[in-house]
Structures are given as structure tokens and as C-alpha cells.
Amino acid sequence: MGNEKSALNGLKIDEQPVEITDFWIHYMAYMNGHNIQNISVFVSEPSLHYNANFGSPSPLEKAAKNLMLYRHPCILKYVSSWSKGSKFFLATEQVKPLIQSIENQSTLQICMGLYNILRALVFLHEKAYISHNNLCESSIYVTLEGCWKLGGLECLCKFKDLTSFYLQRIRKYRYEKAISSNEDTIFISKNFKTIDVYAFGVLAEDILKLKDPADVPSLLEFKQFCKENLQNPDPSLRTELSHVLQHPFFTHDFMKIYAFLDELPLKNSQEKEIFFRTLIKKLKIFPENIIAEQLGRLLLSRMVLLDITAQEQLLPFILKPKDGNDKTSSNLFSISTFKVYLVPKLLQMFCIRDVSIRLVLLSHFNSFVYTFQDDELKSQILPELLVGIKDTNDHLVSATLKALADIVPILGAATVIGGKRGKLFTDGRPNKLKDNNEIDNSINIAQFTIPMSIQKIIDLPERPSPDGGEDKKEITSSIIEEEYTWSDWDIQETGDILKILQPSKKISQSQSKSNDISIPNSTLKITTDMVLNKNKNKTTELKLTKKSSILSDISELDIKNSKLIDSIKEEYNYFTDMEPVIKKTQILHVQQPQIIKSVFDVTVLNELGTVEENNGWEEDLSDWETEDSQEVKN
């Protein structure tokens, strides 16, 4: 059916009707808005046959007006109504007729359903002073949560307006079996409540006649009570419905729990504390599917979630499904039951923008997050969590971030974080170092792999260096100390530098053939300084420069809108700038001395490798000249 010019925006009505009556056609529908809301739509058409004696307005219009005026938790919830052309539409909460589901109802569910209908009738009688006049199975509906709701308010009439003529006029549209044979006598006593009392007795007897008396306490006694008292031919002998609520059939343990939860706002703190401390032990007596279906709505109500005692004594056992293999678990619901009955309720609760409710749900989020389907997490839970991280409440933001972390293993970081991602961190752990012993061994191995030429230079310094003349023990101990104090990825760096210091085979062979030590002391000092100082400074410098280039602004940490590096194709080598630049050492070759013809014919190599001819006595002669000149003066 179309939805043009409807009173509800985004309304979509199913083509297949749920039921067809003389007054209307019942359809399932939903409103596609911010949150999809399932509803029921009743459509009245002129082609539907109902006697003009019913009067104006039409039965559906009258029912809609009464639903709008008389609101009660146990009466069908009114959503909207409107006319379109010759048709009239009534939208209510999503329900289905009791007739279609009564066969699947357990005795306990029927007991609770009748209790709800009783409460609705008591409200009409004692608060609104109205008679329903058409109580039967066709006027009762069942919600998705299993709650019975009273409908069929098209025959409703106030006590002051109720007359014999009115009852006679609508008699054709009432359930014939629920009409007392001597109904006219009620006008003598003016006790109009007895009309619905008699109808309730007939309803209860019809529904419970095939049920086992052992299913619910006092069931057999209640059947007799309905037959002998509620259906008594004398209206004056019928018990008022408010007193029927006190019958043992409605006051056993399960019904006491249900009634207390339903009337929780009326209880004081002490009563609630005593109730919640013993509730789990009482609930474990009953089947979990009945508890979840009938009490799930109440156990997750706002009043329960915000109660301190319930948060400590009840919610941990409700919001955490029990493991099927654990028979001793104190948790109330199995995973299958939790998914069927509690997950739909939790999905609705995550749409509530109430910080207190959200914090309670987030505190138990890791216990039930795996019960959601992936599409439910992605399309319903995740968007609501992302709203939470934008809130000004730091506690809420912190709890929301923890919940997002619980979703990452299920949906993946790409779905939760969003945007482009890349490998921004590198694994700096040593590839072969597994424990401290291996680290110690690697350090010792690294020491012994130093080339022999360098070891020889360190062991036998020609003279103390200008910086203090470090000897072998000081240098080697400082290297070992640096390796122990640096972080684990610096150890790997040290090993790489030691490898760089190893001369190539070609140079080593040339040195082994030579009889000279060819590395001067100045080169040795530069080499050791680069090994010790480069490693100390580059670590800190690298952490500052590289990180600042990636995250220049803290606002870039926005989970959904972070700006990441567009092209990160290769893993960055953090050790590139740490490699010391060592120039090739000049190798000094000493030529074999030629045969000296005389004492004064000497060939000397200067420090630059050029040949110089000097008089071997030049320095001595200068000294002699100084002494001779002094003697002459004397």
C-alpha cells in the first residue's frame, strides 16, 4: 500500500494483512526514520460491513479516540491516526491478535496475560469509570515481548451513559458467550462493573480449560472460582476485579516478581534493596525463556538499571550469557536465549542518549558484545558509540573507547577506525634474541667479532689520546655498558654498527701481508667516537624527528577523520642515519731499504709518504754550532 500524504513520515505498510474483521483490516508496518520503528496499522474501508446502528463515528474511529484518551501500560498503545480519502488509519505499537498465538502460550504466560487484562479493566472501572463491554479473545493483543494488551475499545461506554438501549444496539458486535443471560438486572443495582466481571470469567475459563493444573499453583482453584463466582447468575454475588488480583493464582512467586518489577517506581529504597538481593536465586527456579520473554523488558527497565543494588546484585548475572559447558554458572540466560530476547532490547537501549544508561551498558559491554550480529554492530551499535566519543563527559568517552576496542577483533580496525591506514610502526625487536641469556651471548659474540687490526690498535695504543688516553678496558667496558642500558632495539643497532666496522676481506688480506699497522691514531679516535657517540645521540634524535613528521597536530587523532599518510609503500628503516661514515684508511707502504753506500746517504719517508733527503747530522750540527760559538765568545 502507498504512503502518500500519511500522518507518519516514512511509513511502509505490508501488503499481507494480519487479520480481517468486520470493522478493519490489520497490517504490519514500520516507520523508516532515524530509528526503524515497527508498528501495527488498522485500516477501515467503506466496503467493510458494519451496521449503521453502531452509529457515528465508525468503530475504528471510536476505538482510536478511546485509545488516545485512556492510556495505561496494559492497554494497547496509541501511536497516531489519520484519514486518507475514504479510509481511516489507526497506528499502534506492533502487536498480533491473541487468537493467533494462544496455542503457543504456556500456562505461566497465560497467567501473566490475564493479570495484565485484570489491571487494565480495574483501571477503566476505578479510574475512568468506564465499562469495556466486549471483553474476549479478539479484543486482546500480544506484543513482540509477549505482553498482553487490552484493545477493542470501540464498545467502550462511561457508566453514566450506559443504558439498556445502548447495550441492545451494540449486542450484535459483542461476544455472545460473554453476555450474561440476565444482563438487564444490572440496571437495578447500577453495578455496571459486573458486565466485564462476567466476561472475564468466561475468558479465563475458555483459555485455561486445557491447561494442566500442575503448571501453575492454584490453577484448579482459579478455574472453579471463575465458574462459580465470576459467572454467577446473580450480578451482586460476583467479586470485583480488584479483589480477583489477590487470588493465589496471581500471587505465586513468579507473579510476585512480575508485579514488583512492574510497580518498581512505587517501592521505597529498603524494599528494592531486599528484593534485588534475592532476585537471582528466585528467578533460577523458572525456565529461562519464560523469564527472558516475560520479564526481559522489566529487568532491563530504566528503574532497574539505575538502582545501585540491582547494578551490583542483578545486572552482572543478566548481561553476561552463561557458557553452555559451565553447568555451575550463576548467570541467568544461555547465549541462544540472550540473542532471541535480550539483544533486540539492547539494540533499542543503545539508541537512548542518556549518559547514566549508556555507562551501565558500557560497563558490561565486553560480556555481551559477541552476542550481536556483525551487521547489528556495524549499523546500529558502532554509530551510537561514535557519538559517545564526541561527548564532553570524559568518563563516557573513556568507557566508549574501551567498548570500541572490544569491537575491533570482531569487525576489524578498518571498520571501527575508518579512513586510510598504513604501517606506521615497525617491529624493532631483535630477530634472533629471545631471552636475556641470548642477549648476553650476542653481546659477547659482538665483542669477539671486532677485526683483529682494530683490536690490536685498541690493545696497543701508540700513546695516550688527547682526550685522556682511554685504554682497552675502558673502551670495551663502555661498549658493554651502553648495550645493557639501551633499549632492546638499540642492541640490534649496535650489532649492525659492529658489522660495519668489520673490514672487508680484501683489506684484511692486504693488511695481513703488510708488516705495518696502517691505521693512524687520529683515525682510531674518530672511529671509537662514532661507535660510542652516534648510538647515544641518534636514538633520541630519531624519536623526535620521525614522530613529529607523522603527527604534526593532535587533532589528527580523530578516529573517523584522521589524516594519515597517503602513500606508505615500504617500511621505514630507522637505522639508516645511524650508520657511521668511515673513510677508507690510507695504507702506508714502507719500501724495502736500499743498500746504503755511506753513513750520510739515508732515504726517509715523511708522514705524507714523499721521499726526502736530509743530512743525518743536521740537528746535531746545529747543536755543535751553538757550543762552538759560545766557546769563541768565551
mmCIF file of C-alpha atoms in Angstrom, residues 291-507:
data_model
loop_
_atom_site.group_PDB
_atom_site.id
_atom_site.type_symbol
_atom_site.label_atom_id
_atom_site.label_comp_id
_atom_site.label_asym_id
_atom_site.label_seq_id
_atom_site.Cartn_x
_atom_site.Cartn_y
_atom_site.Cartn_z
ATOM 1 C CA ILE A 291 11.901 -15.195 32.268
ATOM 2 C CA ALA A 292 13.504 -13.570 29.237
ATOM 3 C CA GLU A 293 10.258 -13.241 27.305
ATOM 4 C CA GLN A 294 8.020 -12.089 30.150
ATOM 5 C CA LEU A 295 10.472 -10.259 32.413
ATOM 6 C CA GLY A 296 13.185 -9.158 29.991
ATOM 7 C CA ARG A 297 11.517 -5.807 29.416
ATOM 8 C CA LEU A 298 11.222 -5.172 33.155
ATOM 9 C CA LEU A 299 14.672 -6.481 34.083
ATOM 10 C CA LEU A 300 16.231 -4.001 31.659
ATOM 11 C CA SER A 301 13.991 -1.096 32.521
ATOM 12 C CA ARG A 302 15.419 2.295 33.443
ATOM 13 C CA MET A 303 14.448 1.909 37.089
ATOM 14 C CA VAL A 304 16.355 -1.374 37.358
ATOM 15 C CA LEU A 305 19.450 -0.150 35.512
ATOM 16 C CA LEU A 306 19.803 2.893 37.737
ATOM 17 C CA ASP A 307 19.256 1.083 41.025
ATOM 18 C CA ILE A 308 22.564 0.673 42.893
ATOM 19 C CA THR A 309 21.652 -2.681 44.434
ATOM 20 C CA ALA A 310 20.486 -4.013 41.078
ATOM 21 C CA GLN A 311 23.763 -2.904 39.469
ATOM 22 C CA GLU A 312 25.717 -4.988 41.969
ATOM 23 C CA GLN A 313 23.445 -7.977 42.641
ATOM 24 C CA LEU A 314 21.450 -8.430 39.427
ATOM 25 C CA LEU A 315 22.882 -6.947 36.238
ATOM 26 C CA PRO A 316 26.182 -8.913 36.215
ATOM 27 C CA PHE A 317 24.164 -12.154 36.055
ATOM 28 C CA ILE A 318 21.724 -10.880 33.428
ATOM 29 C CA LEU A 319 24.017 -9.053 31.000
ATOM 30 C CA LYS A 320 26.567 -11.856 30.790
ATOM 31 C CA PRO A 321 25.313 -15.001 28.998
ATOM 32 C CA LYS A 322 26.368 -18.271 30.561
ATOM 33 C CA ASP A 323 28.681 -20.702 28.839
ATOM 34 C CA GLY A 324 26.877 -23.817 27.689
ATOM 35 C CA ASN A 325 29.648 -26.026 29.079
ATOM 36 C CA ASP A 326 29.542 -24.453 32.531
ATOM 37 C CA LYS A 327 26.734 -26.105 34.485
ATOM 38 C CA THR A 328 27.527 -24.240 37.715
ATOM 39 C CA SER A 329 27.304 -20.748 36.227
ATOM 40 C CA SER A 330 25.207 -18.255 38.177
ATOM 41 C CA ASN A 331 24.368 -16.329 35.016
ATOM 42 C CA LEU A 332 20.706 -16.413 34.132
ATOM 43 C CA PHE A 333 20.470 -16.763 30.351
ATOM 44 C CA SER A 334 22.148 -19.002 27.807
ATOM 45 C CA ILE A 335 23.603 -17.469 24.655
ATOM 46 C CA SER A 336 20.699 -18.622 22.470
ATOM 47 C CA THR A 337 18.073 -17.209 24.837
ATOM 48 C CA PHE A 338 20.059 -13.996 25.225
ATOM 49 C CA LYS A 339 20.201 -13.474 21.457
ATOM 50 C CA VAL A 340 16.481 -14.077 20.936
ATOM 51 C CA TYR A 341 15.015 -11.994 23.760
ATOM 52 C CA LEU A 342 17.601 -9.573 25.171
ATOM 53 C CA VAL A 343 19.594 -8.489 22.117
ATOM 54 C CA PRO A 344 16.622 -6.701 20.471
ATOM 55 C CA LYS A 345 16.055 -4.818 23.705
ATOM 56 C CA LEU A 346 19.733 -3.865 23.996
ATOM 57 C CA LEU A 347 19.737 -2.570 20.423
ATOM 58 C CA GLN A 348 16.913 -0.222 21.352
ATOM 59 C CA MET A 349 18.640 0.852 24.550
ATOM 60 C CA PHE A 350 21.819 1.884 22.720
ATOM 61 C CA CYS A 351 19.741 4.456 20.866
ATOM 62 C CA ILE A 352 18.902 6.189 24.146
ATOM 63 C CA ARG A 353 21.116 9.248 24.631
ATOM 64 C CA ASP A 354 21.116 9.044 28.426
ATOM 65 C CA VAL A 355 24.579 9.119 29.987
ATOM 66 C CA SER A 356 23.572 7.050 33.028
ATOM 67 C CA ILE A 357 22.005 4.287 30.941
ATOM 68 C CA ARG A 358 24.886 4.294 28.452
ATOM 69 C CA LEU A 359 27.527 3.995 31.180
ATOM 70 C CA VAL A 360 25.764 0.997 32.712
ATOM 71 C CA LEU A 361 25.597 -0.726 29.314
ATOM 72 C CA LEU A 362 29.238 0.051 28.535
ATOM 73 C CA SER A 363 30.386 -1.311 31.892
ATOM 74 C CA HIS A 364 29.100 -4.760 30.819
ATOM 75 C CA PHE A 365 29.699 -4.351 27.075
ATOM 76 C CA ASN A 366 32.546 -6.853 26.822
ATOM 77 C CA SER A 367 30.285 -9.517 28.366
ATOM 78 C CA PHE A 368 27.635 -9.441 25.638
ATOM 79 C CA VAL A 369 29.278 -7.800 22.612
ATOM 80 C CA TYR A 370 29.762 -11.172 20.894
ATOM 81 C CA THR A 371 26.006 -11.886 21.003
ATOM 82 C CA PHE A 372 25.313 -9.226 18.352
ATOM 83 C CA GLN A 373 25.392 -9.994 14.656
ATOM 84 C CA ASP A 374 28.133 -8.266 12.672
ATOM 85 C CA ASP A 375 25.638 -6.131 10.771
ATOM 86 C CA GLU A 376 23.965 -5.106 14.041
ATOM 87 C CA LEU A 377 27.301 -3.997 15.459
ATOM 88 C CA LYS A 378 28.218 -2.163 12.293
ATOM 89 C CA SER A 379 24.928 -0.418 11.502
ATOM 90 C CA GLN A 380 23.407 0.160 14.959
ATOM 91 C CA ILE A 381 25.908 -0.158 17.815
ATOM 92 C CA LEU A 382 29.002 1.383 16.197
ATOM 93 C CA PRO A 383 27.328 4.652 15.079
ATOM 94 C CA GLU A 384 25.965 5.193 18.579
ATOM 95 C CA LEU A 385 29.372 4.547 20.133
ATOM 96 C CA LEU A 386 30.996 7.040 17.787
ATOM 97 C CA VAL A 387 28.524 9.616 19.056
ATOM 98 C CA GLY A 388 29.708 8.849 22.580
ATOM 99 C CA ILE A 389 33.332 9.755 21.900
ATOM 100 C CA LYS A 390 32.244 13.255 20.894
ATOM 101 C CA ASP A 391 30.583 13.934 24.244
ATOM 102 C CA THR A 392 32.041 16.346 26.794
ATOM 103 C CA ASN A 393 31.791 13.742 29.582
ATOM 104 C CA ASP A 394 35.298 12.318 29.991
ATOM 105 C CA HIS A 395 34.029 9.244 31.830
ATOM 106 C CA LEU A 396 31.674 8.456 28.962
ATOM 107 C CA VAL A 397 34.399 8.965 26.375
ATOM 108 C CA SER A 398 36.758 6.667 28.261
ATOM 109 C CA ALA A 399 34.160 3.895 28.559
ATOM 110 C CA THR A 400 33.204 4.315 24.894
ATOM 111 C CA LEU A 401 36.803 3.933 23.725
ATOM 112 C CA LYS A 402 37.086 0.703 25.698
ATOM 113 C CA ALA A 403 33.920 -0.549 24.014
ATOM 114 C CA LEU A 404 35.330 0.339 20.593
ATOM 115 C CA ALA A 405 38.399 -1.717 21.447
ATOM 116 C CA ASP A 406 36.121 -4.700 22.130
ATOM 117 C CA ILE A 407 34.557 -4.340 18.674
ATOM 118 C CA VAL A 408 37.876 -4.224 16.784
ATOM 119 C CA PRO A 409 38.535 -8.018 16.990
ATOM 120 C CA ILE A 410 35.023 -8.636 15.590
ATOM 121 C CA LEU A 411 34.646 -6.032 12.839
ATOM 122 C CA GLY A 412 38.284 -5.188 12.244
ATOM 123 C CA ALA A 413 40.124 -1.930 12.782
ATOM 124 C CA ALA A 414 39.319 -0.672 9.271
ATOM 125 C CA THR A 415 35.587 -0.690 10.050
ATOM 126 C CA VAL A 416 35.888 0.783 13.550
ATOM 127 C CA ILE A 417 38.532 3.436 12.871
ATOM 128 C CA GLY A 418 37.727 4.207 9.246
ATOM 129 C CA GLY A 419 39.858 6.086 6.741
ATOM 130 C CA LYS A 420 43.116 5.019 5.167
ATOM 131 C CA ARG A 421 45.556 3.098 7.279
ATOM 132 C CA GLY A 422 49.181 2.181 6.813
ATOM 133 C CA LYS A 423 52.047 0.508 8.613
ATOM 134 C CA LEU A 424 53.247 3.438 10.694
ATOM 135 C CA PHE A 425 55.136 1.380 13.293
ATOM 136 C CA THR A 426 57.976 -1.027 12.814
ATOM 137 C CA ASP A 427 58.828 -4.121 14.804
ATOM 138 C CA GLY A 428 62.150 -3.253 16.418
ATOM 139 C CA ARG A 429 62.599 -6.477 18.333
ATOM 140 C CA PRO A 430 65.814 -8.382 17.642
ATOM 141 C CA ASN A 431 65.123 -11.199 15.238
ATOM 142 C CA LYS A 432 67.234 -13.805 17.000
ATOM 143 C CA LEU A 433 67.286 -12.612 20.605
ATOM 144 C CA LYS A 434 64.622 -14.406 22.670
ATOM 145 C CA ASP A 435 65.768 -14.025 26.262
ATOM 146 C CA ASN A 436 68.390 -12.337 28.389
ATOM 147 C CA ASN A 437 70.887 -15.177 28.057
ATOM 148 C CA GLU A 438 70.818 -14.891 24.303
ATOM 149 C CA ILE A 439 71.239 -11.131 24.603
ATOM 150 C CA ASP A 440 74.296 -11.622 26.822
ATOM 151 C CA ASN A 441 75.750 -14.159 24.406
ATOM 152 C CA SER A 442 75.154 -11.878 21.439
ATOM 153 C CA ILE A 443 76.963 -9.052 23.211
ATOM 154 C CA ASN A 444 79.963 -11.279 23.879
ATOM 155 C CA ILE A 445 79.920 -12.544 20.304
ATOM 156 C CA ALA A 446 79.769 -8.981 19.029
ATOM 157 C CA GLN A 447 82.907 -8.136 21.016
ATOM 158 C CA PHE A 448 84.886 -11.013 19.598
ATOM 159 C CA THR A 449 83.923 -10.234 16.030
ATOM 160 C CA ILE A 450 85.818 -6.942 16.076
ATOM 161 C CA PRO A 451 88.568 -7.146 13.430
ATOM 162 C CA MET A 452 91.967 -8.113 14.755
ATOM 163 C CA SER A 453 93.528 -4.999 13.335
ATOM 164 C CA ILE A 454 91.191 -2.791 15.376
ATOM 165 C CA GLN A 455 91.687 -4.968 18.476
ATOM 166 C CA LYS A 456 95.412 -4.630 18.073
ATOM 167 C CA ILE A 457 95.059 -0.863 17.849
ATOM 168 C CA ILE A 458 92.920 -0.784 20.974
ATOM 169 C CA ASP A 459 95.213 -3.115 22.905
ATOM 170 C CA LEU A 460 98.448 -1.366 21.988
ATOM 171 C CA PRO A 461 97.907 2.353 21.722
ATOM 172 C CA GLU A 462 100.919 4.207 20.482
ATOM 173 C CA ARG A 463 100.392 6.953 23.015
ATOM 174 C CA PRO A 464 97.502 8.280 25.136
ATOM 175 C CA SER A 465 94.902 10.124 23.091
ATOM 176 C CA PRO A 466 94.406 13.851 23.724
ATOM 177 C CA ASP A 467 91.057 13.057 25.446
ATOM 178 C CA GLY A 468 92.602 11.147 28.310
ATOM 179 C CA GLY A 469 94.137 8.095 26.799
ATOM 180 C CA GLU A 470 91.423 5.504 27.094
ATOM 181 C CA ASP A 471 92.805 2.018 27.246
ATOM 182 C CA LYS A 472 91.323 -1.290 26.197
ATOM 183 C CA LYS A 473 89.389 -1.938 29.427
ATOM 184 C CA GLU A 474 87.716 1.454 29.439
ATOM 185 C CA ILE A 475 86.579 1.275 25.819
ATOM 186 C CA THR A 476 85.309 -2.314 25.872
ATOM 187 C CA SER A 477 83.543 -1.846 29.233
ATOM 188 C CA SER A 478 81.836 1.316 27.973
ATOM 189 C CA ILE A 479 80.572 -0.508 24.895
ATOM 190 C CA ILE A 480 79.145 -3.308 27.027
ATOM 191 C CA GLU A 481 77.575 -0.806 29.425
ATOM 192 C CA GLU A 482 75.913 1.040 26.538
ATOM 193 C CA GLU A 483 74.469 -2.197 25.196
ATOM 194 C CA TYR A 484 72.959 -3.069 28.578
ATOM 195 C CA THR A 485 71.452 0.352 29.190
ATOM 196 C CA TRP A 486 69.958 0.935 25.735
ATOM 197 C CA SER A 487 66.527 -0.342 24.773
ATOM 198 C CA ASP A 488 66.122 -3.664 23.006
ATOM 199 C CA TRP A 489 66.024 -2.192 19.519
ATOM 200 C CA ASP A 490 69.227 -0.221 20.233
ATOM 201 C CA ILE A 491 71.018 -3.539 20.850
ATOM 202 C CA GLN A 492 70.234 -4.558 17.334
ATOM 203 C CA GLU A 493 71.574 -1.221 16.139
ATOM 204 C CA THR A 494 74.841 -1.756 17.997
ATOM 205 C CA GLY A 495 75.237 -5.125 16.353
ATOM 206 C CA ASP A 496 74.758 -3.508 12.952
ATOM 207 C CA ILE A 497 77.420 -0.882 13.635
ATOM 208 C CA LEU A 498 79.898 -3.502 14.789
ATOM 209 C CA LYS A 499 79.310 -5.273 11.492
ATOM 210 C CA ILE A 500 80.018 -2.041 9.647
ATOM 211 C CA LEU A 501 83.318 -1.719 11.476
ATOM 212 C CA GLN A 502 84.486 -5.098 10.128
ATOM 213 C CA PRO A 503 86.924 -4.541 7.258
ATOM 214 C CA SER A 504 86.333 -6.316 4.011
ATOM 215 C CA LYS A 505 88.210 -9.492 3.206
ATOM 216 C CA LYS A 506 90.224 -7.682 0.604
ATOM 217 C CA ILE A 507 91.514 -5.091 3.065
#
